[in-house]
């Protein structure tokens, strides 16, 4: 059995896998386009892919032996799921193990932007701190304010739990059939949710329905002085519209971990000190990144021995339904 892995992964999971399968790890850091990805995966039985690897229908068609794409991420927007389903290829992701780390980063961003940590740090390093003053570097308090959360799944709820600990009111989207949530949140239609959110944090997947969900009209429904936090996927926000709503003072700040055209950032967001930027690091702790590797490898191992993988997104051919050697 051959497993193609598009980058070295933290922890020891790949070493363990190498004891049971032939493991090929890509060492170059350049981004893979579909042709190069298909070329790299080639005749492999399994692939472990990163969130920017474009697993298109053409890639799947060019890799006829592939039985599983184990994405090293919770998001799977880089994969053509319909094509995988049609070809009977399993797709798996890495949920749960990254929930707390990502919620922690969302809160790092919320606290960092509302308490102006970047500006404070710069002031210290530039020797501009002249001593305590009553009006020095005033930020925005969170207690009693509303934290709006779009995407009330595992990560969104972990962010809400922290919000409750910080004394915030939690609100999320009303949905058919959703009468109560855990933790409890006010359930509002999108327009009302936006209008109520002093801080809006995104935790939804990127789908055709969430692309540019925060366009200019929706950003302007947020209260004047609101903050926008994105640790989900960049294209959920129209970045040019975000830059405009910051520039004209409608929003008080934005803190982003993900970008519409990653790794690029809209130039209107750079050099603003009401914007805090991180390099897509929501799950970036030593503990979480090795747990993600363990889970991706567990998914691969299961499929290669004809068992059900632990965290399927798309079900592939039923174990044992096809006599491949
Ligand atoms: C990171 O963005 C992930 O989807 O795991
Ligand atoms: C809530 O915001 C959801 O997307 O389910």
mmCIF file of C-alpha atoms and ligand atoms in Angstrom:
data_model
loop_
_atom_site.group_PDB
_atom_site.id
_atom_site.type_symbol
_atom_site.label_atom_id
_atom_site.label_comp_id
_atom_site.label_asym_id
_atom_site.label_seq_id
_atom_site.Cartn_x
_atom_site.Cartn_y
_atom_site.Cartn_z
ATOM 1 C CA UNK A 1 0.000 0.000 0.000
ATOM 2 C CA UNK A 2 1.255 3.440 -0.870
ATOM 3 C CA UNK A 3 0.324 6.658 0.898
ATOM 4 C CA UNK A 4 1.125 10.088 -0.585
ATOM 5 C CA UNK A 5 1.393 12.875 1.999
ATOM 6 C CA UNK A 6 1.626 16.411 0.658
ATOM 7 C CA UNK A 7 3.690 17.770 3.582
ATOM 8 C CA UNK A 8 5.655 16.537 6.585
ATOM 9 C CA UNK A 9 3.369 16.453 9.630
ATOM 10 C CA UNK A 10 4.213 17.166 13.283
ATOM 11 C CA UNK A 11 4.353 14.239 15.696
ATOM 12 C CA UNK A 12 5.153 10.597 15.098
ATOM 13 C CA UNK A 13 2.035 9.448 13.197
ATOM 14 C CA UNK A 14 3.753 9.273 9.811
ATOM 15 C CA UNK A 15 6.608 7.218 11.266
ATOM 16 C CA UNK A 16 4.082 4.744 12.618
ATOM 17 C CA UNK A 17 2.317 4.637 9.260
ATOM 18 C CA UNK A 18 5.633 4.021 7.506
ATOM 19 C CA UNK A 19 5.938 0.749 9.416
ATOM 20 C CA UNK A 20 2.797 -0.522 7.651
ATOM 21 C CA UNK A 21 2.765 1.208 4.286
ATOM 22 C CA UNK A 22 5.035 2.852 1.790
ATOM 23 C CA UNK A 23 4.824 6.552 2.700
ATOM 24 C CA UNK A 24 5.883 9.287 0.275
ATOM 25 C CA UNK A 25 6.101 12.759 1.833
ATOM 26 C CA UNK A 26 6.344 15.903 -0.291
ATOM 27 C CA UNK A 27 9.122 18.199 0.971
ATOM 28 C CA UNK A 28 8.703 21.244 -1.307
ATOM 29 C CA UNK A 29 6.691 24.096 0.172
ATOM 30 C CA UNK A 30 5.386 25.499 -3.092
ATOM 31 C CA UNK A 31 1.645 25.292 -3.577
ATOM 32 C CA UNK A 32 0.326 22.401 -5.600
ATOM 33 C CA UNK A 33 -1.928 23.066 -8.556
ATOM 34 C CA UNK A 34 -4.266 20.253 -9.645
ATOM 35 C CA UNK A 35 -1.834 18.904 -12.255
ATOM 36 C CA UNK A 36 1.083 18.798 -9.817
ATOM 37 C CA UNK A 37 -1.120 17.280 -7.112
ATOM 38 C CA UNK A 38 -2.320 14.504 -9.444
ATOM 39 C CA UNK A 39 1.273 13.945 -10.469
ATOM 40 C CA UNK A 40 2.420 13.678 -6.862
ATOM 41 C CA UNK A 41 -0.381 11.339 -5.750
ATOM 42 C CA UNK A 42 0.024 9.192 -8.863
ATOM 43 C CA UNK A 43 -0.630 5.534 -8.109
ATOM 44 C CA UNK A 44 -1.016 5.940 -4.332
ATOM 45 C CA UNK A 45 -3.839 4.087 -2.536
ATOM 46 C CA UNK A 46 -4.311 6.923 -0.047
ATOM 47 C CA UNK A 47 -3.499 10.631 0.143
ATOM 48 C CA UNK A 48 -3.120 12.896 3.148
ATOM 49 C CA UNK A 49 -3.753 16.424 1.911
ATOM 50 C CA UNK A 50 -3.509 19.966 3.252
ATOM 51 C CA UNK A 51 -6.337 22.484 3.199
ATOM 52 C CA UNK A 52 -4.972 24.407 0.205
ATOM 53 C CA UNK A 53 -4.407 21.305 -1.951
ATOM 54 C CA UNK A 54 -6.965 21.427 -4.795
ATOM 55 C CA UNK A 55 -8.470 17.925 -4.837
ATOM 56 C CA UNK A 56 -10.572 18.487 -7.953
ATOM 57 C CA UNK A 57 -12.577 15.982 -9.963
ATOM 58 C CA UNK A 58 -9.718 15.875 -12.494
ATOM 59 C CA UNK A 59 -7.226 15.030 -9.753
ATOM 60 C CA UNK A 60 -9.452 12.190 -8.542
ATOM 61 C CA UNK A 61 -9.909 10.948 -12.111
ATOM 62 C CA UNK A 62 -6.131 10.956 -12.639
ATOM 63 C CA UNK A 63 -5.461 8.884 -9.506
ATOM 64 C CA UNK A 64 -7.406 5.682 -10.182
ATOM 65 C CA UNK A 65 -6.035 3.701 -7.242
ATOM 66 C CA UNK A 66 -6.939 6.328 -4.652
ATOM 67 C CA UNK A 67 -9.319 4.983 -1.993
ATOM 68 C CA UNK A 68 -9.162 7.801 0.552
ATOM 69 C CA UNK A 69 -8.358 11.496 0.722
ATOM 70 C CA UNK A 70 -7.619 12.198 4.386
ATOM 71 C CA UNK A 71 -7.649 15.986 4.717
ATOM 72 C CA UNK A 72 -5.348 17.328 7.437
ATOM 73 C CA UNK A 73 -7.976 19.934 8.418
ATOM 74 C CA UNK A 74 -11.546 20.095 9.595
ATOM 75 C CA UNK A 75 -12.562 22.140 6.539
ATOM 76 C CA UNK A 76 -12.934 20.218 3.280
ATOM 77 C CA UNK A 77 -13.711 23.079 0.870
ATOM 78 C CA UNK A 78 -10.548 22.207 -1.099
ATOM 79 C CA UNK A 79 -12.040 18.865 -2.126
ATOM 80 C CA UNK A 80 -14.649 18.178 -4.806
ATOM 81 C CA UNK A 81 -16.864 16.105 -2.523
ATOM 82 C CA UNK A 82 -19.374 15.247 -5.248
ATOM 83 C CA UNK A 83 -16.627 13.878 -7.480
ATOM 84 C CA UNK A 84 -15.258 11.835 -4.573
ATOM 85 C CA UNK A 85 -18.726 10.450 -3.848
ATOM 86 C CA UNK A 86 -19.269 9.580 -7.500
ATOM 87 C CA UNK A 87 -15.940 7.728 -7.624
ATOM 88 C CA UNK A 88 -16.429 5.939 -4.295
ATOM 89 C CA UNK A 89 -13.404 7.630 -2.698
ATOM 90 C CA UNK A 90 -13.562 8.174 1.065
ATOM 91 C CA UNK A 91 -12.988 11.719 2.286
ATOM 92 C CA UNK A 92 -12.130 12.280 5.941
ATOM 93 C CA UNK A 93 -11.264 15.354 8.008
ATOM 94 C CA UNK A 94 -9.865 16.089 11.486
ATOM 95 C CA UNK A 95 -12.744 17.401 13.631
ATOM 96 C CA UNK A 96 -12.848 17.567 17.452
ATOM 97 C CA UNK A 97 -9.080 17.450 18.040
ATOM 98 C CA UNK A 98 -8.755 21.076 16.904
ATOM 99 C CA UNK A 99 -11.913 22.521 18.441
ATOM 100 C CA UNK A 100 -10.404 23.977 21.631
ATOM 101 C CA UNK A 101 -7.241 25.278 19.953
ATOM 102 C CA UNK A 102 -9.271 27.086 17.296
ATOM 103 C CA UNK A 103 -11.662 28.533 19.872
ATOM 104 C CA UNK A 104 -8.643 29.724 21.860
ATOM 105 C CA UNK A 105 -7.269 31.473 18.790
ATOM 106 C CA UNK A 106 -10.637 33.101 18.069
ATOM 107 C CA UNK A 107 -10.534 34.453 21.621
ATOM 108 C CA UNK A 108 -6.917 35.533 21.232
ATOM 109 C CA UNK A 109 -8.128 37.612 18.289
ATOM 110 C CA UNK A 110 -11.183 38.967 20.132
ATOM 111 C CA UNK A 111 -9.114 40.070 23.117
ATOM 112 C CA UNK A 112 -6.188 41.242 21.009
ATOM 113 C CA UNK A 113 -8.262 43.504 18.775
ATOM 114 C CA UNK A 114 -10.596 44.893 21.450
ATOM 115 C CA UNK A 115 -7.726 45.639 23.862
ATOM 116 C CA UNK A 116 -5.398 46.974 21.145
ATOM 117 C CA UNK A 117 -2.555 44.590 21.928
ATOM 118 C CA UNK A 118 -0.706 45.296 18.661
ATOM 119 C CA UNK A 119 -0.696 49.032 19.287
ATOM 120 C CA UNK A 120 0.424 48.548 22.880
ATOM 121 C CA UNK A 121 3.250 46.238 21.887
ATOM 122 C CA UNK A 122 4.396 48.657 19.167
ATOM 123 C CA UNK A 123 4.275 51.561 21.640
ATOM 124 C CA UNK A 124 6.576 49.705 24.016
ATOM 125 C CA UNK A 125 9.065 48.617 21.370
ATOM 126 C CA UNK A 126 9.188 52.072 19.802
ATOM 127 C CA UNK A 127 9.902 53.672 23.176
ATOM 128 C CA UNK A 128 6.674 55.701 23.064
ATOM 129 C CA UNK A 129 5.331 54.722 26.507
ATOM 130 C CA UNK A 130 5.739 57.793 28.698
ATOM 131 C CA UNK A 131 3.966 56.464 31.758
ATOM 132 C CA UNK A 132 0.410 55.750 32.879
ATOM 133 C CA UNK A 133 -2.294 58.136 31.692
ATOM 134 C CA UNK A 134 -6.060 57.922 32.244
ATOM 135 C CA UNK A 135 -6.785 57.927 28.517
ATOM 136 C CA UNK A 136 -3.900 55.849 27.240
ATOM 137 C CA UNK A 137 -4.830 53.108 24.762
ATOM 138 C CA UNK A 138 -8.483 52.761 25.695
ATOM 139 C CA UNK A 139 -10.013 49.611 24.315
ATOM 140 C CA UNK A 140 -13.523 48.213 24.262
ATOM 141 C CA UNK A 141 -15.027 46.211 27.123
ATOM 142 C CA UNK A 142 -16.812 42.953 26.440
ATOM 143 C CA UNK A 143 -18.950 42.376 29.518
ATOM 144 C CA UNK A 144 -22.659 42.596 28.731
ATOM 145 C CA UNK A 145 -22.001 42.959 24.993
ATOM 146 C CA UNK A 146 -23.304 40.538 22.409
ATOM 147 C CA UNK A 147 -21.083 37.968 20.746
ATOM 148 C CA UNK A 148 -22.718 36.902 17.481
ATOM 149 C CA UNK A 149 -21.600 33.528 16.213
ATOM 150 C CA UNK A 150 -22.232 32.293 12.685
ATOM 151 C CA UNK A 151 -21.677 28.552 12.589
ATOM 152 C CA UNK A 152 -22.792 27.050 15.898
ATOM 153 C CA UNK A 153 -21.001 23.757 15.468
ATOM 154 C CA UNK A 154 -18.219 22.344 17.608
ATOM 155 C CA UNK A 155 -15.914 25.349 17.282
ATOM 156 C CA UNK A 156 -18.658 27.979 17.409
ATOM 157 C CA UNK A 157 -20.013 26.469 20.627
ATOM 158 C CA UNK A 158 -16.527 26.311 22.167
ATOM 159 C CA UNK A 159 -16.170 30.030 21.365
ATOM 160 C CA UNK A 160 -19.599 30.653 22.926
ATOM 161 C CA UNK A 161 -18.589 28.864 26.153
ATOM 162 C CA UNK A 162 -15.603 31.161 26.473
ATOM 163 C CA UNK A 163 -17.845 34.134 25.690
ATOM 164 C CA UNK A 164 -20.153 33.235 28.567
ATOM 165 C CA UNK A 165 -17.116 33.069 30.877
ATOM 166 C CA UNK A 166 -16.230 36.601 29.718
ATOM 167 C CA UNK A 167 -19.720 37.836 30.579
ATOM 168 C CA UNK A 168 -20.986 38.188 27.014
ATOM 169 C CA UNK A 169 -24.469 37.513 25.680
ATOM 170 C CA UNK A 170 -24.379 34.887 22.956
ATOM 171 C CA UNK A 171 -26.483 35.009 19.793
ATOM 172 C CA UNK A 172 -26.524 32.782 16.749
ATOM 173 C CA UNK A 173 -28.640 32.060 13.709
ATOM 174 C CA UNK A 174 -32.209 30.906 14.016
ATOM 175 C CA UNK A 175 -32.734 27.833 11.872
ATOM 176 C CA UNK A 176 -35.751 25.690 11.162
ATOM 177 C CA UNK A 177 -35.970 23.116 13.926
ATOM 178 C CA UNK A 178 -33.442 24.879 16.155
ATOM 179 C CA UNK A 179 -35.297 25.758 19.354
ATOM 180 C CA UNK A 180 -32.479 25.716 21.876
ATOM 181 C CA UNK A 181 -28.729 25.418 21.781
ATOM 182 C CA UNK A 182 -25.945 24.285 24.073
ATOM 183 C CA UNK A 183 -24.609 26.603 25.321
ATOM 184 C CA UNK A 184 -27.768 28.702 25.242
ATOM 185 C CA UNK A 185 -27.831 31.465 22.656
ATOM 186 C CA UNK A 186 -30.413 33.946 21.404
ATOM 187 C CA UNK A 187 -31.629 32.675 18.053
ATOM 188 C CA UNK A 188 -32.003 35.419 15.472
ATOM 189 C CA UNK A 189 -32.484 35.642 11.705
ATOM 190 C CA UNK A 190 -29.288 36.728 9.911
ATOM 191 C CA UNK A 191 -30.133 40.430 9.598
ATOM 192 C CA UNK A 192 -31.103 40.696 13.264
ATOM 193 C CA UNK A 193 -28.103 38.667 14.346
ATOM 194 C CA UNK A 194 -25.808 41.073 12.515
ATOM 195 C CA UNK A 195 -27.567 44.125 13.946
ATOM 196 C CA UNK A 196 -27.201 42.726 17.484
ATOM 197 C CA UNK A 197 -23.524 41.696 17.307
ATOM 198 C CA UNK A 198 -20.957 43.902 19.038
ATOM 199 C CA UNK A 199 -18.448 41.208 18.132
ATOM 200 C CA UNK A 200 -19.204 38.839 15.246
ATOM 201 C CA UNK A 201 -17.177 35.641 14.995
ATOM 202 C CA UNK A 202 -17.363 33.254 12.031
ATOM 203 C CA UNK A 203 -17.229 29.473 12.477
ATOM 204 C CA UNK A 204 -19.135 28.167 9.470
ATOM 205 C CA UNK A 205 -17.642 26.042 6.687
ATOM 206 C CA UNK A 206 -17.017 27.589 3.267
ATOM 207 C CA UNK A 207 -19.790 26.451 0.922
ATOM 208 C CA UNK A 208 -21.504 28.110 -2.047
ATOM 209 C CA UNK A 209 -24.066 29.356 0.503
ATOM 210 C CA UNK A 210 -21.518 31.025 2.811
ATOM 211 C CA UNK A 211 -19.192 32.539 0.180
ATOM 212 C CA UNK A 212 -19.302 36.344 0.708
ATOM 213 C CA UNK A 213 -21.948 35.874 3.394
ATOM 214 C CA UNK A 214 -20.437 39.046 4.867
ATOM 215 C CA UNK A 215 -20.702 41.304 1.849
ATOM 216 C CA UNK A 216 -20.824 45.078 2.169
ATOM 217 C CA UNK A 217 -24.579 45.232 2.834
ATOM 218 C CA UNK A 218 -24.309 42.660 5.607
ATOM 219 C CA UNK A 219 -21.196 44.273 7.112
ATOM 220 C CA UNK A 220 -23.094 47.557 7.295
ATOM 221 C CA UNK A 221 -25.870 45.882 9.275
ATOM 222 C CA UNK A 222 -23.392 45.373 12.125
ATOM 223 C CA UNK A 223 -23.630 48.145 14.723
ATOM 224 C CA UNK A 224 -21.247 51.045 14.225
ATOM 225 C CA UNK A 225 -18.121 50.214 16.230
ATOM 226 C CA UNK A 226 -18.492 46.426 15.905
ATOM 227 C CA UNK A 227 -15.603 43.981 15.530
ATOM 228 C CA UNK A 228 -15.406 41.122 13.009
ATOM 229 C CA UNK A 229 -13.397 37.983 13.777
ATOM 230 C CA UNK A 230 -12.712 35.272 11.172
ATOM 231 C CA UNK A 231 -11.052 31.956 11.993
ATOM 232 C CA UNK A 232 -13.256 30.017 9.537
ATOM 233 C CA UNK A 233 -12.507 30.541 5.845
ATOM 234 C CA UNK A 234 -11.466 33.779 4.156
ATOM 235 C CA UNK A 235 -13.995 33.828 1.302
ATOM 236 C CA UNK A 236 -16.894 33.987 3.786
ATOM 237 C CA UNK A 237 -16.036 37.710 3.944
ATOM 238 C CA UNK A 238 -15.791 40.059 0.970
ATOM 239 C CA UNK A 239 -12.350 41.365 1.945
ATOM 240 C CA UNK A 240 -12.565 44.525 -0.191
ATOM 241 C CA UNK A 241 -15.882 45.396 1.460
ATOM 242 C CA UNK A 242 -14.335 44.732 4.882
ATOM 243 C CA UNK A 243 -11.501 47.131 4.052
ATOM 244 C CA UNK A 244 -14.045 49.822 3.041
ATOM 245 C CA UNK A 245 -16.187 49.414 6.149
ATOM 246 C CA UNK A 246 -13.080 49.747 8.323
ATOM 247 C CA UNK A 247 -11.709 52.701 6.359
ATOM 248 C CA UNK A 248 -14.902 54.733 6.714
ATOM 249 C CA UNK A 249 -15.105 53.988 10.424
ATOM 250 C CA UNK A 250 -18.218 51.826 10.393
ATOM 251 C CA UNK A 251 -16.380 48.906 11.982
ATOM 252 C CA UNK A 252 -14.024 49.420 14.916
ATOM 253 C CA UNK A 253 -11.760 46.543 14.011
ATOM 254 C CA UNK A 254 -11.263 43.167 12.391
ATOM 255 C CA UNK A 255 -9.111 40.240 13.423
ATOM 256 C CA UNK A 256 -8.441 37.626 10.788
ATOM 257 C CA UNK A 257 -6.769 34.248 10.666
ATOM 258 C CA UNK A 258 -7.941 33.388 7.147
ATOM 259 C CA UNK A 259 -8.018 35.300 3.861
ATOM 260 C CA UNK A 260 -10.058 35.468 0.722
ATOM 261 C CA UNK A 261 -7.052 34.822 -1.551
ATOM 262 C CA UNK A 262 -4.725 33.056 0.819
ATOM 263 C CA UNK A 263 -1.845 33.645 1.346
ATOM 264 C CA UNK A 264 -2.467 37.170 0.027
ATOM 265 C CA UNK A 265 -4.108 39.865 2.126
ATOM 266 C CA UNK A 266 -6.153 42.731 0.719
ATOM 267 C CA UNK A 267 -3.782 45.742 0.731
ATOM 268 C CA UNK A 268 -6.474 47.867 2.380
ATOM 269 C CA UNK A 269 -6.170 45.703 5.493
ATOM 270 C CA UNK A 270 -2.394 45.875 5.855
ATOM 271 C CA UNK A 271 -0.918 48.737 7.876
ATOM 272 C CA UNK A 272 -4.173 49.448 9.677
ATOM 273 C CA UNK A 273 -3.787 49.205 13.409
ATOM 274 C CA UNK A 274 -7.457 48.319 13.818
ATOM 275 C CA UNK A 275 -6.744 45.056 11.997
ATOM 276 C CA UNK A 276 -5.046 42.094 13.653
ATOM 277 C CA UNK A 277 -3.733 39.416 11.292
ATOM 278 C CA UNK A 278 -2.614 35.840 11.918
ATOM 279 C CA UNK A 279 -1.304 33.365 9.315
ATOM 280 C CA UNK A 280 -4.087 30.724 9.370
ATOM 281 C CA UNK A 281 -2.980 29.316 12.716
ATOM 282 C CA UNK A 282 -6.251 28.316 14.407
ATOM 283 C CA UNK A 283 -5.140 24.756 15.091
ATOM 284 C CA UNK A 284 -1.450 25.590 15.397
ATOM 285 C CA UNK A 285 -0.414 24.105 18.715
ATOM 286 C CA UNK A 286 2.077 21.272 19.090
ATOM 287 C CA UNK A 287 -0.571 19.153 20.792
ATOM 288 C CA UNK A 288 -3.314 19.771 18.249
ATOM 289 C CA UNK A 289 -1.221 19.439 15.116
ATOM 290 C CA UNK A 290 0.084 16.053 16.248
ATOM 291 C CA UNK A 291 -3.423 14.927 17.233
ATOM 292 C CA UNK A 292 -4.580 15.939 13.727
ATOM 293 C CA UNK A 293 -1.798 13.805 12.229
ATOM 294 C CA UNK A 294 -2.813 10.853 14.422
ATOM 295 C CA UNK A 295 -6.414 11.202 13.262
ATOM 296 C CA UNK A 296 -5.548 11.583 9.556
ATOM 297 C CA UNK A 297 -3.353 8.482 9.789
ATOM 298 C CA UNK A 298 -6.040 6.550 11.690
ATOM 299 C CA UNK A 299 -8.469 7.361 8.863
ATOM 300 C CA UNK A 300 -5.996 6.122 6.240
ATOM 301 C CA UNK A 301 -5.151 2.959 8.162
ATOM 302 C CA UNK A 302 -8.815 2.087 8.619
ATOM 303 C CA UNK A 303 -9.668 2.423 4.932
ATOM 304 C CA UNK A 304 -6.571 0.535 3.808
ATOM 305 C CA UNK A 305 -7.566 -2.470 5.935
ATOM 306 C CA UNK A 306 -11.195 -2.293 4.807
ATOM 307 C CA UNK A 307 -12.622 -0.728 7.972
ATOM 308 C CA UNK A 308 -14.811 2.298 8.575
ATOM 309 C CA UNK A 309 -12.609 5.403 9.123
ATOM 310 C CA UNK A 310 -13.206 7.314 12.389
ATOM 311 C CA UNK A 311 -14.183 10.682 10.873
ATOM 312 C CA UNK A 312 -15.730 10.301 7.419
ATOM 313 C CA UNK A 313 -17.086 13.274 5.442
ATOM 314 C CA UNK A 314 -17.827 11.336 2.264
ATOM 315 C CA UNK A 315 -18.400 7.610 2.448
ATOM 316 C CA UNK A 316 -16.363 5.688 -0.079
ATOM 317 C CA UNK A 317 -16.886 2.219 -1.380
ATOM 318 C CA UNK A 318 -18.173 -0.010 1.392
ATOM 319 C CA UNK A 319 -15.321 -1.833 3.090
ATOM 320 C CA UNK A 320 -14.590 -5.035 1.234
ATOM 321 C CA UNK A 321 -17.003 -4.242 -1.625
ATOM 322 C CA UNK A 322 -14.203 -4.135 -4.115
ATOM 323 C CA UNK A 323 -11.472 -6.708 -4.342
ATOM 324 C CA UNK A 324 -8.407 -4.519 -4.703
ATOM 325 C CA UNK A 325 -5.093 -5.966 -3.752
HETATM 326 C C1 LIG B 1 -8.118 24.735 9.298
HETATM 327 O O1 LIG B 1 -8.418 25.763 8.773
HETATM 328 C C2 LIG B 1 -8.888 23.553 9.243
HETATM 329 O O2 LIG B 1 -9.872 23.501 8.482
HETATM 330 O O3 LIG B 1 -8.552 22.608 9.955
HETATM 331 C C1 LIG B 2 -25.463 28.795 13.137
HETATM 332 O O1 LIG B 2 -25.015 29.869 13.094
HETATM 333 C C2 LIG B 2 -25.291 27.742 12.177
HETATM 334 O O2 LIG B 2 -24.649 27.983 11.143
HETATM 335 O O3 LIG B 2 -25.775 26.649 12.429
#
